[in-house]
């Protein structure tokens, strides 16, 4: 097996097919085989089916094929289908699907894969320009995967594990921490990519943990996002806009003991869970 993630092999593939990385698809090809193997080994893909988003020319995919039961990779760039068919030709446990992952019926896909393979995990070097939409799609799916291991821009990675009152703490922090235990498992230099991006990266891992009993998780997420909509505004102003009623907004805050002058970044996950509970009661006419 010749590793795809090397300078020589990557250049061979790019030259053979006349390829250049497409900025519009956020393409940067990894040229360090130790990094991709380390990511695959830490992704908990053994005895599992892996969903990969944006396989590129197959550097990470190759390592996932070696260690996982099965790999389902979504690639939006039609020009890479022939390339992947070539670079991954020796592996019979991979399927490449030419589809925008954001349009995939993820609940149905995960349900089907769990039925066939048992465990399902996600592992990917995410296109940086759509990292957040992709992760929110996975977070908001009703049929959850067991583990998510993804490479992303370092400054985005910092937001996931950010603490209350820090500059990186936002809706993404609250929602992801509600769903998962989160940790950065590998720090990645920009020098292992071709072409070299302008930022460093990090591999972040999300593992599902026991959560508070919220009846409508997506409604909770929407409330959290609304509270952070205008970061400089107070929680009252954002909430008032969301519920479209100043009296209701004040009543909700009063019942949760949150000052109207507080800003969303000052509230902990538990604060948001309590806020949502009162919001739901208000919505159902219980207050």
PDB file of C-alpha atoms in Angstrom, residues 87-275:
ATOM      1  CA  UNK A  87      -6.763   5.857  -5.795  1.00  0.00           C
ATOM      2  CA  UNK A  88      -9.048   3.606  -3.736  1.00  0.00           C
ATOM      3  CA  UNK A  89      -9.302   0.761  -6.263  1.00  0.00           C
ATOM      4  CA  UNK A  90      -7.735  -1.821  -3.964  1.00  0.00           C
ATOM      5  CA  UNK A  91     -10.387  -1.377  -1.262  1.00  0.00           C
ATOM      6  CA  UNK A  92     -13.757  -3.109  -1.510  1.00  0.00           C
ATOM      7  CA  UNK A  93     -15.260  -1.573   1.630  1.00  0.00           C
ATOM      8  CA  UNK A  94     -15.798   1.969   0.357  1.00  0.00           C
ATOM      9  CA  UNK A  95     -18.589   3.693  -1.550  1.00  0.00           C
ATOM     10  CA  UNK A  96     -18.249   7.188  -2.967  1.00  0.00           C
ATOM     11  CA  UNK A  97     -21.475   9.151  -3.281  1.00  0.00           C
ATOM     12  CA  UNK A  98     -21.523  12.202  -5.542  1.00  0.00           C
ATOM     13  CA  UNK A  99     -23.830  14.393  -3.485  1.00  0.00           C
ATOM     14  CA  UNK A 100     -23.725  17.555  -1.412  1.00  0.00           C
ATOM     15  CA  UNK A 101     -23.730  16.286   2.176  1.00  0.00           C
ATOM     16  CA  UNK A 102     -25.944  19.188   3.222  1.00  0.00           C
ATOM     17  CA  UNK A 103     -28.712  17.735   1.017  1.00  0.00           C
ATOM     18  CA  UNK A 104     -28.461  14.192   2.406  1.00  0.00           C
ATOM     19  CA  UNK A 105     -31.332  12.656   4.398  1.00  0.00           C
ATOM     20  CA  UNK A 106     -28.989  11.935   7.279  1.00  0.00           C
ATOM     21  CA  UNK A 107     -31.553  10.283   9.551  1.00  0.00           C
ATOM     22  CA  UNK A 108     -32.370   7.670   6.922  1.00  0.00           C
ATOM     23  CA  UNK A 109     -28.717   7.124   6.037  1.00  0.00           C
ATOM     24  CA  UNK A 110     -27.596   6.637   9.645  1.00  0.00           C
ATOM     25  CA  UNK A 111     -30.559   4.359  10.432  1.00  0.00           C
ATOM     26  CA  UNK A 112     -29.754   2.178   7.421  1.00  0.00           C
ATOM     27  CA  UNK A 113     -26.040   2.023   8.203  1.00  0.00           C
ATOM     28  CA  UNK A 114     -26.656   1.200  11.887  1.00  0.00           C
ATOM     29  CA  UNK A 115     -28.924  -1.652  10.861  1.00  0.00           C
ATOM     30  CA  UNK A 116     -26.261  -3.050   8.555  1.00  0.00           C
ATOM     31  CA  UNK A 117     -23.028  -2.307  10.445  1.00  0.00           C
ATOM     32  CA  UNK A 118     -24.004  -1.656  14.081  1.00  0.00           C
ATOM     33  CA  UNK A 119     -21.959   1.418  14.934  1.00  0.00           C
ATOM     34  CA  UNK A 120     -21.726   4.574  12.817  1.00  0.00           C
ATOM     35  CA  UNK A 121     -19.119   7.320  13.255  1.00  0.00           C
ATOM     36  CA  UNK A 122     -18.181  10.434  11.299  1.00  0.00           C
ATOM     37  CA  UNK A 123     -14.582  11.220  10.382  1.00  0.00           C
ATOM     38  CA  UNK A 124     -13.570  13.939   7.952  1.00  0.00           C
ATOM     39  CA  UNK A 125     -11.278  16.770   7.006  1.00  0.00           C
ATOM     40  CA  UNK A 126     -14.127  19.253   6.666  1.00  0.00           C
ATOM     41  CA  UNK A 127     -14.209  21.982   4.013  1.00  0.00           C
ATOM     42  CA  UNK A 128     -13.514  25.022   6.182  1.00  0.00           C
ATOM     43  CA  UNK A 129     -16.020  27.313   4.499  1.00  0.00           C
ATOM     44  CA  UNK A 130     -18.969  25.076   5.502  1.00  0.00           C
ATOM     45  CA  UNK A 131     -17.683  23.461   8.710  1.00  0.00           C
ATOM     46  CA  UNK A 132     -20.462  24.882  10.898  1.00  0.00           C
ATOM     47  CA  UNK A 133     -23.407  24.004   8.601  1.00  0.00           C
ATOM     48  CA  UNK A 134     -22.115  20.450   8.247  1.00  0.00           C
ATOM     49  CA  UNK A 135     -21.713  19.991  11.984  1.00  0.00           C
ATOM     50  CA  UNK A 136     -25.118  21.496  12.759  1.00  0.00           C
ATOM     51  CA  UNK A 137     -26.657  19.055  10.275  1.00  0.00           C
ATOM     52  CA  UNK A 138     -25.057  16.179  12.199  1.00  0.00           C
ATOM     53  CA  UNK A 139     -25.910  17.676  15.605  1.00  0.00           C
ATOM     54  CA  UNK A 140     -29.558  18.231  14.720  1.00  0.00           C
ATOM     55  CA  UNK A 141     -30.160  14.796  13.225  1.00  0.00           C
ATOM     56  CA  UNK A 142     -32.617  12.673  15.194  1.00  0.00           C
ATOM     57  CA  UNK A 143     -30.537   9.559  14.572  1.00  0.00           C
ATOM     58  CA  UNK A 144     -27.233  10.358  16.276  1.00  0.00           C
ATOM     59  CA  UNK A 145     -23.846   8.905  15.361  1.00  0.00           C
ATOM     60  CA  UNK A 146     -21.646   7.536  18.154  1.00  0.00           C
ATOM     61  CA  UNK A 147     -18.566   9.671  17.596  1.00  0.00           C
ATOM     62  CA  UNK A 148     -17.539  12.591  15.376  1.00  0.00           C
ATOM     63  CA  UNK A 149     -13.857  13.196  14.636  1.00  0.00           C
ATOM     64  CA  UNK A 150     -13.228  16.121  12.307  1.00  0.00           C
ATOM     65  CA  UNK A 151     -10.447  18.428  11.247  1.00  0.00           C
ATOM     66  CA  UNK A 152     -11.326  22.105  11.113  1.00  0.00           C
ATOM     67  CA  UNK A 153      -9.835  25.578  11.315  1.00  0.00           C
ATOM     68  CA  UNK A 154      -8.251  26.071  14.744  1.00  0.00           C
ATOM     69  CA  UNK A 155     -10.238  29.199  15.610  1.00  0.00           C
ATOM     70  CA  UNK A 156     -13.486  27.305  14.940  1.00  0.00           C
ATOM     71  CA  UNK A 157     -12.239  24.396  17.042  1.00  0.00           C
ATOM     72  CA  UNK A 158     -11.686  26.789  19.950  1.00  0.00           C
ATOM     73  CA  UNK A 159     -15.374  27.762  19.951  1.00  0.00           C
ATOM     74  CA  UNK A 160     -16.599  24.246  20.611  1.00  0.00           C
ATOM     75  CA  UNK A 161     -14.908  23.858  23.985  1.00  0.00           C
ATOM     76  CA  UNK A 162     -15.065  27.564  24.904  1.00  0.00           C
ATOM     77  CA  UNK A 163     -16.138  28.449  28.434  1.00  0.00           C
ATOM     78  CA  UNK A 164     -18.658  31.036  29.632  1.00  0.00           C
ATOM     79  CA  UNK A 165     -17.559  34.678  29.224  1.00  0.00           C
ATOM     80  CA  UNK A 166     -14.717  33.833  26.863  1.00  0.00           C
ATOM     81  CA  UNK A 167     -14.476  35.532  23.465  1.00  0.00           C
ATOM     82  CA  UNK A 168     -15.012  32.213  21.673  1.00  0.00           C
ATOM     83  CA  UNK A 169     -18.152  31.223  23.605  1.00  0.00           C
ATOM     84  CA  UNK A 170     -21.235  31.300  21.364  1.00  0.00           C
ATOM     85  CA  UNK A 171     -24.315  29.329  20.303  1.00  0.00           C
ATOM     86  CA  UNK A 172     -22.089  26.669  18.768  1.00  0.00           C
ATOM     87  CA  UNK A 173     -20.385  26.163  22.146  1.00  0.00           C
ATOM     88  CA  UNK A 174     -23.683  25.759  24.027  1.00  0.00           C
ATOM     89  CA  UNK A 175     -25.317  23.424  21.518  1.00  0.00           C
ATOM     90  CA  UNK A 176     -22.296  21.180  21.036  1.00  0.00           C
ATOM     91  CA  UNK A 177     -21.594  20.955  24.780  1.00  0.00           C
ATOM     92  CA  UNK A 178     -25.239  20.000  25.374  1.00  0.00           C
ATOM     93  CA  UNK A 179     -24.828  17.057  23.017  1.00  0.00           C
ATOM     94  CA  UNK A 180     -21.222  15.958  23.422  1.00  0.00           C
ATOM     95  CA  UNK A 181     -18.071  15.702  25.454  1.00  0.00           C
ATOM     96  CA  UNK A 182     -15.604  17.671  23.330  1.00  0.00           C
ATOM     97  CA  UNK A 183     -11.849  17.732  23.130  1.00  0.00           C
ATOM     98  CA  UNK A 184      -9.134  18.721  20.688  1.00  0.00           C
ATOM     99  CA  UNK A 185      -7.138  15.563  20.038  1.00  0.00           C
ATOM    100  CA  UNK A 186      -4.574  16.732  17.450  1.00  0.00           C
ATOM    101  CA  UNK A 187      -3.195  20.153  16.567  1.00  0.00           C
ATOM    102  CA  UNK A 188      -2.366  20.470  12.870  1.00  0.00           C
ATOM    103  CA  UNK A 189       0.177  22.753  11.208  1.00  0.00           C
ATOM    104  CA  UNK A 190      -0.784  24.462   7.948  1.00  0.00           C
ATOM    105  CA  UNK A 191       2.433  23.017   6.486  1.00  0.00           C
ATOM    106  CA  UNK A 192       0.976  19.521   5.976  1.00  0.00           C
ATOM    107  CA  UNK A 193      -1.359  20.689   3.210  1.00  0.00           C
ATOM    108  CA  UNK A 194      -1.045  21.227  -0.517  1.00  0.00           C
ATOM    109  CA  UNK A 195      -1.823  24.034  -1.154  1.00  0.00           C
ATOM    110  CA  UNK A 196      -0.924  25.496   2.225  1.00  0.00           C
ATOM    111  CA  UNK A 197      -3.870  27.348   3.818  1.00  0.00           C
ATOM    112  CA  UNK A 198      -3.488  30.612   5.715  1.00  0.00           C
ATOM    113  CA  UNK A 199      -4.527  29.082   9.052  1.00  0.00           C
ATOM    114  CA  UNK A 200      -3.594  26.226  11.342  1.00  0.00           C
ATOM    115  CA  UNK A 201      -6.057  23.432  12.038  1.00  0.00           C
ATOM    116  CA  UNK A 202      -7.139  21.078  14.781  1.00  0.00           C
ATOM    117  CA  UNK A 203      -8.841  17.713  14.986  1.00  0.00           C
ATOM    118  CA  UNK A 204     -11.790  17.846  17.364  1.00  0.00           C
ATOM    119  CA  UNK A 205     -13.649  14.829  18.714  1.00  0.00           C
ATOM    120  CA  UNK A 206     -17.258  14.798  19.877  1.00  0.00           C
ATOM    121  CA  UNK A 207     -18.610  11.911  21.961  1.00  0.00           C
ATOM    122  CA  UNK A 208     -22.267  11.652  22.919  1.00  0.00           C
ATOM    123  CA  UNK A 209     -22.988  11.900  26.635  1.00  0.00           C
ATOM    124  CA  UNK A 210     -26.100  11.797  28.811  1.00  0.00           C
ATOM    125  CA  UNK A 211     -28.061  15.011  28.436  1.00  0.00           C
ATOM    126  CA  UNK A 212     -30.865  16.888  30.118  1.00  0.00           C
ATOM    127  CA  UNK A 213     -34.333  15.685  29.202  1.00  0.00           C
ATOM    128  CA  UNK A 214     -35.385  18.309  26.669  1.00  0.00           C
ATOM    129  CA  UNK A 215     -38.487  17.309  24.732  1.00  0.00           C
ATOM    130  CA  UNK A 216     -37.727  19.271  21.551  1.00  0.00           C
ATOM    131  CA  UNK A 217     -33.986  19.528  21.032  1.00  0.00           C
ATOM    132  CA  UNK A 218     -34.234  21.482  17.787  1.00  0.00           C
ATOM    133  CA  UNK A 219     -36.479  24.082  19.457  1.00  0.00           C
ATOM    134  CA  UNK A 220     -33.860  24.392  22.222  1.00  0.00           C
ATOM    135  CA  UNK A 221     -31.167  24.919  19.601  1.00  0.00           C
ATOM    136  CA  UNK A 222     -33.228  27.623  17.898  1.00  0.00           C
ATOM    137  CA  UNK A 223     -33.689  29.464  21.191  1.00  0.00           C
ATOM    138  CA  UNK A 224     -29.961  29.340  21.923  1.00  0.00           C
ATOM    139  CA  UNK A 225     -29.127  30.652  18.455  1.00  0.00           C
ATOM    140  CA  UNK A 226     -31.675  33.444  18.874  1.00  0.00           C
ATOM    141  CA  UNK A 227     -30.129  34.501  22.191  1.00  0.00           C
ATOM    142  CA  UNK A 228     -26.742  34.888  20.496  1.00  0.00           C
ATOM    143  CA  UNK A 229     -28.137  36.503  17.333  1.00  0.00           C
ATOM    144  CA  UNK A 230     -26.728  39.929  18.174  1.00  0.00           C
ATOM    145  CA  UNK A 231     -23.782  39.319  20.482  1.00  0.00           C
ATOM    146  CA  UNK A 232     -23.596  42.916  21.700  1.00  0.00           C
ATOM    147  CA  UNK A 233     -27.276  43.015  22.606  1.00  0.00           C
ATOM    148  CA  UNK A 234     -28.613  41.984  25.997  1.00  0.00           C
ATOM    149  CA  UNK A 235     -30.381  38.670  26.460  1.00  0.00           C
ATOM    150  CA  UNK A 236     -33.615  40.624  26.852  1.00  0.00           C
ATOM    151  CA  UNK A 237     -33.307  42.363  23.495  1.00  0.00           C
ATOM    152  CA  UNK A 238     -32.493  39.163  21.625  1.00  0.00           C
ATOM    153  CA  UNK A 239     -35.203  37.195  23.414  1.00  0.00           C
ATOM    154  CA  UNK A 240     -37.770  39.942  22.869  1.00  0.00           C
ATOM    155  CA  UNK A 241     -37.081  39.840  19.151  1.00  0.00           C
ATOM    156  CA  UNK A 242     -37.358  36.045  19.110  1.00  0.00           C
ATOM    157  CA  UNK A 243     -40.691  35.804  20.963  1.00  0.00           C
ATOM    158  CA  UNK A 244     -41.937  39.047  19.408  1.00  0.00           C
ATOM    159  CA  UNK A 245     -43.299  40.219  22.759  1.00  0.00           C
ATOM    160  CA  UNK A 246     -41.458  42.375  25.312  1.00  0.00           C
ATOM    161  CA  UNK A 247     -43.707  41.367  28.234  1.00  0.00           C
ATOM    162  CA  UNK A 248     -43.269  37.668  27.552  1.00  0.00           C
ATOM    163  CA  UNK A 249     -39.502  38.099  27.276  1.00  0.00           C
ATOM    164  CA  UNK A 250     -39.343  39.898  30.628  1.00  0.00           C
ATOM    165  CA  UNK A 251     -41.574  37.294  32.262  1.00  0.00           C
ATOM    166  CA  UNK A 252     -39.386  34.437  31.060  1.00  0.00           C
ATOM    167  CA  UNK A 253     -36.225  36.104  32.333  1.00  0.00           C
ATOM    168  CA  UNK A 254     -37.837  36.945  35.665  1.00  0.00           C
ATOM    169  CA  UNK A 255     -38.890  33.337  36.226  1.00  0.00           C
ATOM    170  CA  UNK A 256     -35.384  32.079  35.442  1.00  0.00           C
ATOM    171  CA  UNK A 257     -33.715  34.700  37.634  1.00  0.00           C
ATOM    172  CA  UNK A 258     -31.688  36.074  34.731  1.00  0.00           C
ATOM    173  CA  UNK A 259     -31.135  39.831  34.651  1.00  0.00           C
ATOM    174  CA  UNK A 260     -32.460  41.562  31.548  1.00  0.00           C
ATOM    175  CA  UNK A 261     -29.065  43.269  31.192  1.00  0.00           C
ATOM    176  CA  UNK A 262     -27.211  39.949  30.953  1.00  0.00           C
ATOM    177  CA  UNK A 263     -25.648  38.961  27.633  1.00  0.00           C
ATOM    178  CA  UNK A 264     -25.893  35.474  26.173  1.00  0.00           C
ATOM    179  CA  UNK A 265     -22.160  34.803  26.567  1.00  0.00           C
ATOM    180  CA  UNK A 266     -22.584  35.149  30.348  1.00  0.00           C
ATOM    181  CA  UNK A 267     -25.021  32.230  30.550  1.00  0.00           C
ATOM    182  CA  UNK A 268     -23.920  28.652  31.182  1.00  0.00           C
ATOM    183  CA  UNK A 269     -25.379  25.566  29.523  1.00  0.00           C
ATOM    184  CA  UNK A 270     -27.501  24.978  32.647  1.00  0.00           C
ATOM    185  CA  UNK A 271     -28.772  28.562  32.427  1.00  0.00           C
ATOM    186  CA  UNK A 272     -29.902  27.958  28.852  1.00  0.00           C
ATOM    187  CA  UNK A 273     -31.578  24.670  29.789  1.00  0.00           C
ATOM    188  CA  UNK A 274     -33.514  26.446  32.549  1.00  0.00           C
ATOM    189  CA  UNK A 275     -34.354  29.316  30.193  1.00  0.00           C
TER     190      UNK A 275
END
